[in-house]
XYZ file of C-alpha atoms in Angstrom:
500
model
C 112.238 66.584 32.409
C 112.838 63.155 33.901
C 115.349 60.693 32.451
C 114.176 57.081 32.762
C 116.028 53.808 32.528
C 115.186 51.394 29.696
C 113.196 49.326 32.205
C 111.157 52.343 33.287
C 110.394 53.228 29.666
C 109.075 49.708 29.054
C 106.976 49.999 32.200
C 105.583 53.330 30.978
C 104.635 51.668 27.665
C 102.907 48.801 29.451
C 101.098 51.094 31.887
C 99.830 53.282 29.056
C 98.609 50.273 27.079
C 96.754 48.947 30.123
C 95.343 52.156 31.581
C 94.576 54.416 28.595
C 93.690 51.822 27.355
C 95.281 51.508 23.926
C 96.367 48.541 21.836
C 100.137 48.183 21.517
C 99.871 48.423 17.720
C 98.032 51.733 18.071
C 100.651 53.094 20.480
C 103.281 52.086 17.916
C 101.325 53.994 15.268
C 101.132 57.057 17.512
C 104.896 56.937 18.079
C 105.538 56.546 14.355
C 103.341 59.524 13.507
C 105.197 61.644 16.081
C 108.538 60.534 14.595
C 107.438 61.456 11.084
C 106.174 64.847 12.157
C 109.649 65.675 13.446
C 111.429 63.974 10.543
C 109.561 66.082 7.986
C 110.823 69.262 9.654
C 114.394 68.018 9.236
C 114.193 66.577 5.697
C 111.777 67.723 2.994
C 110.147 65.159 0.669
C 111.436 66.703 -2.546
C 113.740 64.195 -4.306
C 114.533 62.440 -1.014
C 115.337 58.737 -1.148
C 114.770 57.133 2.242
C 116.075 53.657 3.065
C 114.821 52.164 6.325
C 116.726 49.294 7.930
C 114.434 47.288 10.208
C 115.088 44.570 12.721
C 112.317 42.096 13.491
C 111.472 43.510 16.941
C 109.206 46.404 17.839
C 111.813 48.955 16.815
C 111.626 47.407 13.350
C 107.835 47.608 13.613
C 108.209 51.343 14.169
C 110.356 51.472 11.046
C 107.697 49.762 8.943
C 104.987 52.127 10.152
C 107.252 55.098 9.466
C 107.944 53.777 5.957
C 104.209 53.703 5.244
C 103.608 57.192 6.673
C 106.541 58.774 4.830
C 105.444 57.160 1.551
C 102.004 58.716 2.058
C 103.820 62.059 2.361
C 105.621 61.759 -0.998
C 108.973 60.409 0.224
C 110.546 57.712 -1.936
C 110.922 54.893 0.552
C 112.559 51.455 0.532
C 112.766 48.945 3.375
C 115.399 46.335 4.178
C 114.631 43.822 6.933
C 117.461 42.151 8.828
C 116.571 38.630 9.909
C 113.745 36.160 9.512
C 110.287 37.785 9.354
C 108.740 34.528 10.544
C 110.260 35.061 14.017
C 109.233 38.732 14.284
C 107.096 40.285 17.025
C 103.334 40.464 16.643
C 103.277 44.237 16.096
C 106.097 44.002 13.543
C 104.093 41.424 11.574
C 100.972 43.602 11.676
C 102.857 46.596 10.270
C 104.531 44.334 7.714
C 101.035 43.396 6.477
C 100.113 47.082 6.300
C 103.152 47.953 4.192
C 101.960 49.035 0.725
C 103.102 46.936 -2.222
C 104.542 50.094 -3.766
C 107.251 50.168 -1.104
C 110.103 47.920 -2.204
C 111.210 45.681 0.655
C 114.081 43.229 0.736
C 115.446 40.764 3.282
C 119.007 40.668 4.605
C 120.166 37.207 5.601
C 123.733 37.346 4.272
C 126.416 39.897 3.406
C 125.484 39.622 -0.265
C 122.088 41.122 0.612
C 123.554 44.429 1.824
C 122.145 47.155 -0.466
C 124.421 49.613 -2.203
C 124.314 52.888 -0.310
C 124.782 56.426 -1.545
C 125.585 59.642 0.270
C 122.491 61.092 -1.419
C 120.185 58.865 0.609
C 118.679 59.263 4.047
C 118.965 56.133 6.152
C 116.550 55.514 9.001
C 117.903 53.126 11.608
C 115.175 50.844 13.036
C 117.324 47.789 13.723
C 117.381 47.567 17.532
C 115.704 49.557 20.292
C 116.417 50.706 23.832
C 115.902 47.222 25.280
C 119.179 45.936 23.837
C 121.405 44.500 26.590
C 124.294 42.809 24.792
C 126.815 43.928 22.160
C 125.860 43.392 18.523
C 127.907 40.823 16.654
C 128.050 38.945 13.352
C 125.950 39.951 10.359
C 124.157 42.747 12.238
C 127.467 44.281 13.308
C 128.750 44.200 9.743
C 125.528 45.835 8.507
C 125.971 48.633 11.039
C 129.518 49.224 9.789
C 128.151 49.229 6.200
C 125.650 51.921 7.211
C 128.197 54.057 9.096
C 130.667 54.245 6.195
C 128.005 55.024 3.596
C 128.276 58.811 3.870
C 124.474 59.011 3.950
C 122.514 61.064 6.466
C 121.418 58.715 9.261
C 118.443 59.119 11.577
C 117.928 56.675 14.465
C 114.496 55.834 15.859
C 114.431 56.331 19.658
C 118.113 55.354 20.150
C 120.971 54.342 17.878
C 121.061 50.593 17.285
C 123.751 49.018 19.444
C 123.785 51.787 22.056
C 122.765 50.863 25.598
C 120.342 53.362 27.096
C 121.596 53.492 30.671
C 124.993 51.773 30.935
C 128.346 51.696 29.186
C 128.247 50.076 25.748
C 131.180 47.743 25.007
C 132.291 47.187 21.443
C 131.955 49.438 18.431
C 129.010 47.973 16.481
C 126.849 51.030 17.059
C 125.063 53.159 14.477
C 126.479 56.678 14.237
C 123.472 58.862 13.425
C 123.340 62.508 12.471
C 119.974 62.758 14.246
C 118.182 60.742 16.927
C 114.439 61.203 17.305
C 113.603 59.708 20.675
C 110.267 58.886 22.248
C 108.778 60.774 25.228
C 111.949 61.209 27.337
C 115.682 61.435 26.594
C 117.957 58.502 27.420
C 120.776 58.777 29.953
C 123.284 57.716 27.285
C 122.604 60.950 25.366
C 124.308 63.087 28.017
C 127.685 61.360 28.301
C 130.731 62.371 26.237
C 131.688 58.818 25.258
C 128.428 58.500 23.283
C 128.649 61.734 21.294
C 129.127 60.066 17.901
C 126.332 57.561 18.632
C 123.697 60.216 19.290
C 124.162 63.225 17.011
C 121.563 65.956 17.438
C 118.698 64.538 19.461
C 115.029 65.480 19.593
C 112.277 64.346 21.965
C 108.779 63.711 20.583
C 105.718 63.197 22.763
C 104.018 59.849 22.088
C 101.392 60.227 24.781
C 102.729 57.875 27.450
C 100.684 58.049 30.634
C 101.639 61.305 32.382
C 100.454 60.135 35.788
C 102.840 57.178 35.591
C 105.702 59.486 34.557
C 104.954 61.928 37.377
C 104.867 59.199 40.015
C 107.944 57.314 38.834
C 111.054 57.988 40.886
C 114.340 58.856 39.208
C 117.549 60.593 40.198
C 118.344 61.914 36.698
C 116.800 65.015 35.146
C 117.199 67.286 32.114
C 117.338 70.924 33.230
C 115.335 73.343 31.079
C 114.209 76.953 31.110
C 110.933 76.315 32.945
C 112.838 74.525 35.737
C 115.185 77.416 36.560
C 113.169 80.536 35.756
C 111.276 80.369 39.100
C 114.634 80.413 40.912
C 115.556 83.939 39.777
C 116.060 86.273 42.770
C 113.289 88.825 43.228
C 114.344 92.468 43.557
C 111.791 94.370 45.618
C 110.889 97.953 44.759
C 112.314 99.409 47.977
C 115.301 97.077 48.186
C 118.826 98.410 48.721
C 122.276 96.975 48.075
C 122.424 95.298 51.461
C 119.334 93.270 50.556
C 121.083 91.612 47.621
C 123.938 90.017 49.480
C 127.548 90.533 50.436
C 129.974 88.274 48.597
C 133.613 87.757 49.517
C 135.569 86.603 46.463
C 138.986 85.141 47.279
C 140.882 84.979 44.006
C 144.026 85.864 42.126
C 147.759 85.613 42.513
C 150.987 86.570 40.783
C 150.300 86.276 37.035
C 146.705 85.106 37.590
C 144.802 88.266 38.358
C 142.735 87.828 35.212
C 140.878 84.991 36.928
C 139.944 87.288 39.811
C 138.796 90.043 37.447
C 136.570 87.673 35.438
C 134.972 86.183 38.539
C 134.412 89.626 40.056
C 132.831 91.075 36.925
C 130.575 88.018 36.581
C 129.429 88.346 40.192
C 128.463 91.982 39.691
C 126.567 91.144 36.488
C 124.709 88.448 38.452
C 123.076 90.812 40.889
C 125.188 90.744 44.058
C 124.635 93.847 46.177
C 128.163 94.263 47.556
C 131.323 92.590 46.314
C 134.506 92.314 48.365
C 137.535 90.997 46.478
C 140.405 89.544 48.512
C 143.662 89.084 46.624
C 147.433 89.422 47.147
C 148.894 92.918 47.113
C 149.910 92.434 43.493
C 146.234 92.475 42.544
C 145.140 95.683 44.260
C 145.601 98.077 41.348
C 144.448 95.525 38.791
C 141.131 94.997 40.582
C 140.506 98.643 41.432
C 140.975 99.666 37.813
C 139.251 96.660 36.165
C 136.366 96.295 38.631
C 135.780 99.692 40.252
C 132.515 98.506 41.819
C 134.380 95.973 43.990
C 135.908 96.736 47.383
C 139.444 95.377 47.324
C 140.874 93.680 50.412
C 144.630 93.158 50.309
C 146.293 90.052 51.637
C 149.398 90.544 53.740
C 151.481 88.807 51.072
C 152.564 90.370 47.780
C 151.967 87.330 45.539
C 149.791 84.671 47.241
C 146.813 84.311 49.594
C 147.962 83.728 53.182
C 145.066 84.803 55.415
C 141.386 85.527 54.814
C 139.783 88.178 57.007
C 136.489 90.127 57.250
C 134.485 86.984 56.582
C 132.129 87.664 59.513
C 130.022 90.237 57.660
C 129.586 88.183 54.475
C 126.549 86.306 53.174
C 128.616 84.059 50.906
C 132.227 83.281 50.065
C 133.634 82.045 46.754
C 137.257 80.973 46.628
C 139.668 79.480 44.166
C 140.261 81.207 40.819
C 143.991 81.807 40.392
C 144.970 81.400 44.061
C 147.557 78.644 43.543
C 148.306 75.722 45.861
C 151.168 77.050 47.973
C 151.402 75.827 51.563
C 150.389 79.246 52.911
C 147.286 79.263 50.734
C 146.264 75.759 51.782
C 146.645 76.850 55.404
C 144.515 79.941 54.758
C 141.800 77.754 53.214
C 141.993 75.406 56.183
C 141.505 78.282 58.624
C 138.553 79.607 56.625
C 136.864 76.203 56.633
C 137.222 76.020 60.416
C 135.452 79.328 61.074
C 132.976 79.608 58.162
C 129.917 77.443 58.782
C 127.837 78.348 55.731
C 128.222 76.655 52.311
C 131.281 77.753 50.319
C 131.783 78.004 46.560
C 135.082 76.290 45.724
C 136.629 76.352 42.262
C 139.931 75.746 40.514
C 142.892 75.920 42.906
C 140.645 75.662 45.971
C 139.657 72.218 44.679
C 143.297 71.388 43.970
C 144.076 72.333 47.578
C 141.409 69.898 48.759
C 142.954 67.182 46.596
C 146.354 67.845 48.212
C 144.793 67.804 51.712
C 141.899 65.297 51.521
C 141.224 65.569 55.251
C 139.819 69.049 54.577
C 136.878 67.419 52.793
C 135.614 66.132 56.136
C 135.525 69.685 57.480
C 133.787 71.362 54.521
C 130.508 73.032 55.459
C 127.569 70.903 54.369
C 126.038 71.818 51.012
C 129.164 73.587 49.745
C 129.468 73.952 45.960
C 132.432 72.515 44.020
C 132.962 73.276 40.319
C 135.801 71.084 39.006
C 136.785 70.503 35.412
C 137.533 66.826 34.601
C 141.210 67.089 35.582
C 140.377 68.599 38.982
C 137.661 65.997 39.524
C 140.161 63.225 38.805
C 142.473 64.610 41.471
C 139.620 64.379 43.960
C 138.243 60.919 43.198
C 140.829 59.072 41.102
C 140.374 57.680 37.605
C 137.296 56.091 36.031
C 136.758 53.342 33.487
C 134.020 55.050 31.453
C 131.626 57.994 31.650
C 128.932 56.006 33.442
C 131.526 55.126 36.089
C 132.459 58.807 36.315
C 128.810 59.652 36.925
C 128.670 57.070 39.725
C 131.794 58.591 41.291
C 130.185 62.036 41.133
C 127.032 60.865 42.925
C 128.872 58.887 45.594
C 131.278 61.784 46.294
C 128.445 64.305 46.719
C 126.500 62.003 49.010
C 129.532 60.990 51.063
C 130.741 64.554 51.649
C 127.300 66.228 51.547
C 128.285 68.710 48.845
C 126.923 69.953 45.531
C 129.071 69.659 42.440
C 128.997 70.391 38.728
C 131.150 68.503 36.255
C 131.617 71.094 33.526
C 131.284 70.205 29.856
C 128.600 69.637 27.239
C 125.420 68.947 29.228
C 127.220 69.825 32.465
C 126.233 67.315 35.163
C 124.978 68.983 38.349
C 124.765 66.706 41.386
C 123.254 67.700 44.723
C 124.079 66.278 48.129
C 121.220 63.760 47.824
C 122.679 62.265 44.637
C 120.202 63.784 42.180
C 121.792 64.647 38.837
C 120.603 67.482 36.575
C 122.000 67.677 33.038
C 122.127 71.224 31.705
C 120.497 72.162 28.393
C 122.470 75.342 27.616
C 126.047 75.985 26.523
C 128.204 75.295 23.489
C 131.775 74.231 22.568
C 132.874 77.875 22.279
C 132.751 78.041 26.084
C 135.693 75.633 26.280
C 138.062 78.542 26.751
C 140.259 79.861 29.531
C 138.385 81.877 32.136
C 134.942 80.402 31.488
C 135.045 78.561 34.808
C 136.039 81.735 36.651
C 132.925 83.406 35.254
C 130.793 80.561 36.611
C 132.357 80.966 40.050
C 131.372 84.626 40.143
C 127.824 83.827 39.063
C 127.421 81.122 41.715
C 128.839 83.287 44.487
C 126.451 86.119 43.602
C 123.381 83.848 43.546
C 124.325 82.215 46.836
C 124.802 85.654 48.432
C 121.303 86.656 47.288
C 119.723 83.898 49.333
C 119.308 80.942 46.991
C 120.013 77.528 48.449
C 123.262 75.986 47.185
C 121.388 73.485 44.988
C 119.215 76.262 43.537
C 122.212 78.536 42.967
C 124.079 75.754 41.179
C 121.198 74.823 38.887
C 120.352 78.423 38.008
C 123.987 79.478 37.771
C 125.035 76.702 35.405
C 121.969 77.284 33.222
C 122.453 81.077 33.018
C 126.198 80.644 32.398
C 125.446 78.388 29.431
C 122.692 80.663 28.162
C 125.038 83.659 28.211
C 127.568 81.533 26.327
C 124.943 80.697 23.711
C 124.035 84.361 23.299
C 127.689 85.275 22.917
C 128.327 82.472 20.424
C 125.316 83.500 18.342
C 126.753 86.989 18.054
C 130.451 86.185 17.685
C 130.703 82.527 16.689
C 131.965 79.683 18.826
C 135.582 80.025 17.644
C 135.887 83.659 18.706
C 134.019 83.389 22.004
C 136.057 84.506 25.037
C 135.217 84.363 28.731
C 134.655 88.112 28.884
C 132.059 87.746 26.116
C 130.088 85.426 28.404
C 130.061 88.158 31.076
C 128.950 90.744 28.533
C 126.042 88.472 27.576
C 124.832 87.926 31.151
C 122.386 90.879 31.152
C 120.625 89.539 28.079
C 120.606 86.013 29.512
C 118.979 87.132 32.766
C 116.477 89.210 30.791
C 115.540 86.266 28.587
C 115.025 84.009 31.592
C 112.991 86.627 33.451
C 110.709 87.160 30.467
């Protein structure tokens, strides 16, 4: 699913109006019907009092049409209009004429006009739309604060009033909805942590914008869904053998951190790799052989840290980083590996920290390598950022500059390829914010890369399946009790769901 800018959405509206063709008032009606169809699945009509706050633009026109449609479906609806109706848009005025006399409507031109609000009401926010490009001030800002502190359930039409669709929003005069019902495509703002309280749970409804225009419009932002990644699943042929499904070298573990190596190794095996070789310090030999008997353990010459990486010649893929530390010997071992290994690497955790300590190594990384930092590790690589949109820009510029693929882990993990395309993931939950979850992802990615997927494909499929396994685990155990090993245990069901 594409993610458009506010400008592109307006262009899609205009193109649809011109080429369907359809009158703008009829497209507004179609959008309002789609909104109400979703709204009625979230809130039943029985004893529901709905108060709709409308601006005098087209977003307010949507609100008026929605008021009429909900009233026809037995909701008890009232409307409050902020501003002077005489200056409203043409489509707003048309829907204002269509508003039944039975729907009480009032005007807000001063603070004294603010209605009393109850936590028993449902508020629909139709004040401002996605075209907003300046912070809200004055009476409108005070009304938004009045709405936010009401305790009522709040639903925003298309986007919360005050929230910019595709850039950082200064100020705090932004509606804080419980639900956002958005039109046709999600907004970029929905995927960034700083906007969490200004989005709530969001839902996309199809309003019939011209599909040819959408297909032909270029964008570098996408929402990754099941139908996008299912075709990427490796195919296992009937007469295949273990050598056909890849040889993965996992370089992981150290004194006191062998758990990271075990988690990554178990995840790799559950992700279909044919042969797994685990390289760790001597301290990890018995731990790995007992915990992961399917893996072939390769001992480092050092008791506690990684100092040299051998047997790489026979491998299809290498994943390195979980629990290896950042000692000088380990950095040197990573440097030597980068010099001789010409295929893409999977680098996680301490491997990324090693790169941050020796930035010159970034210039030598094999093209299309995969990096999987958490926010702290990303900051060590690129420095600090002013807001989440700036962080996204840093992600894209880093991947393009160094020709790597990267995922910034979190809610809606942001996956960026070496061309600067960003894919926001649709799976995962807060229960996955637990130690070891990243090590599991490393194992999954290494296994997929070893099975012949391109790095970009492996990253998109791996992040999706990692989140899906986390969702399956959380459904069974709850988010609070979810542990990294539960994600591994849920991988078989996740792969089965995706395959089916």
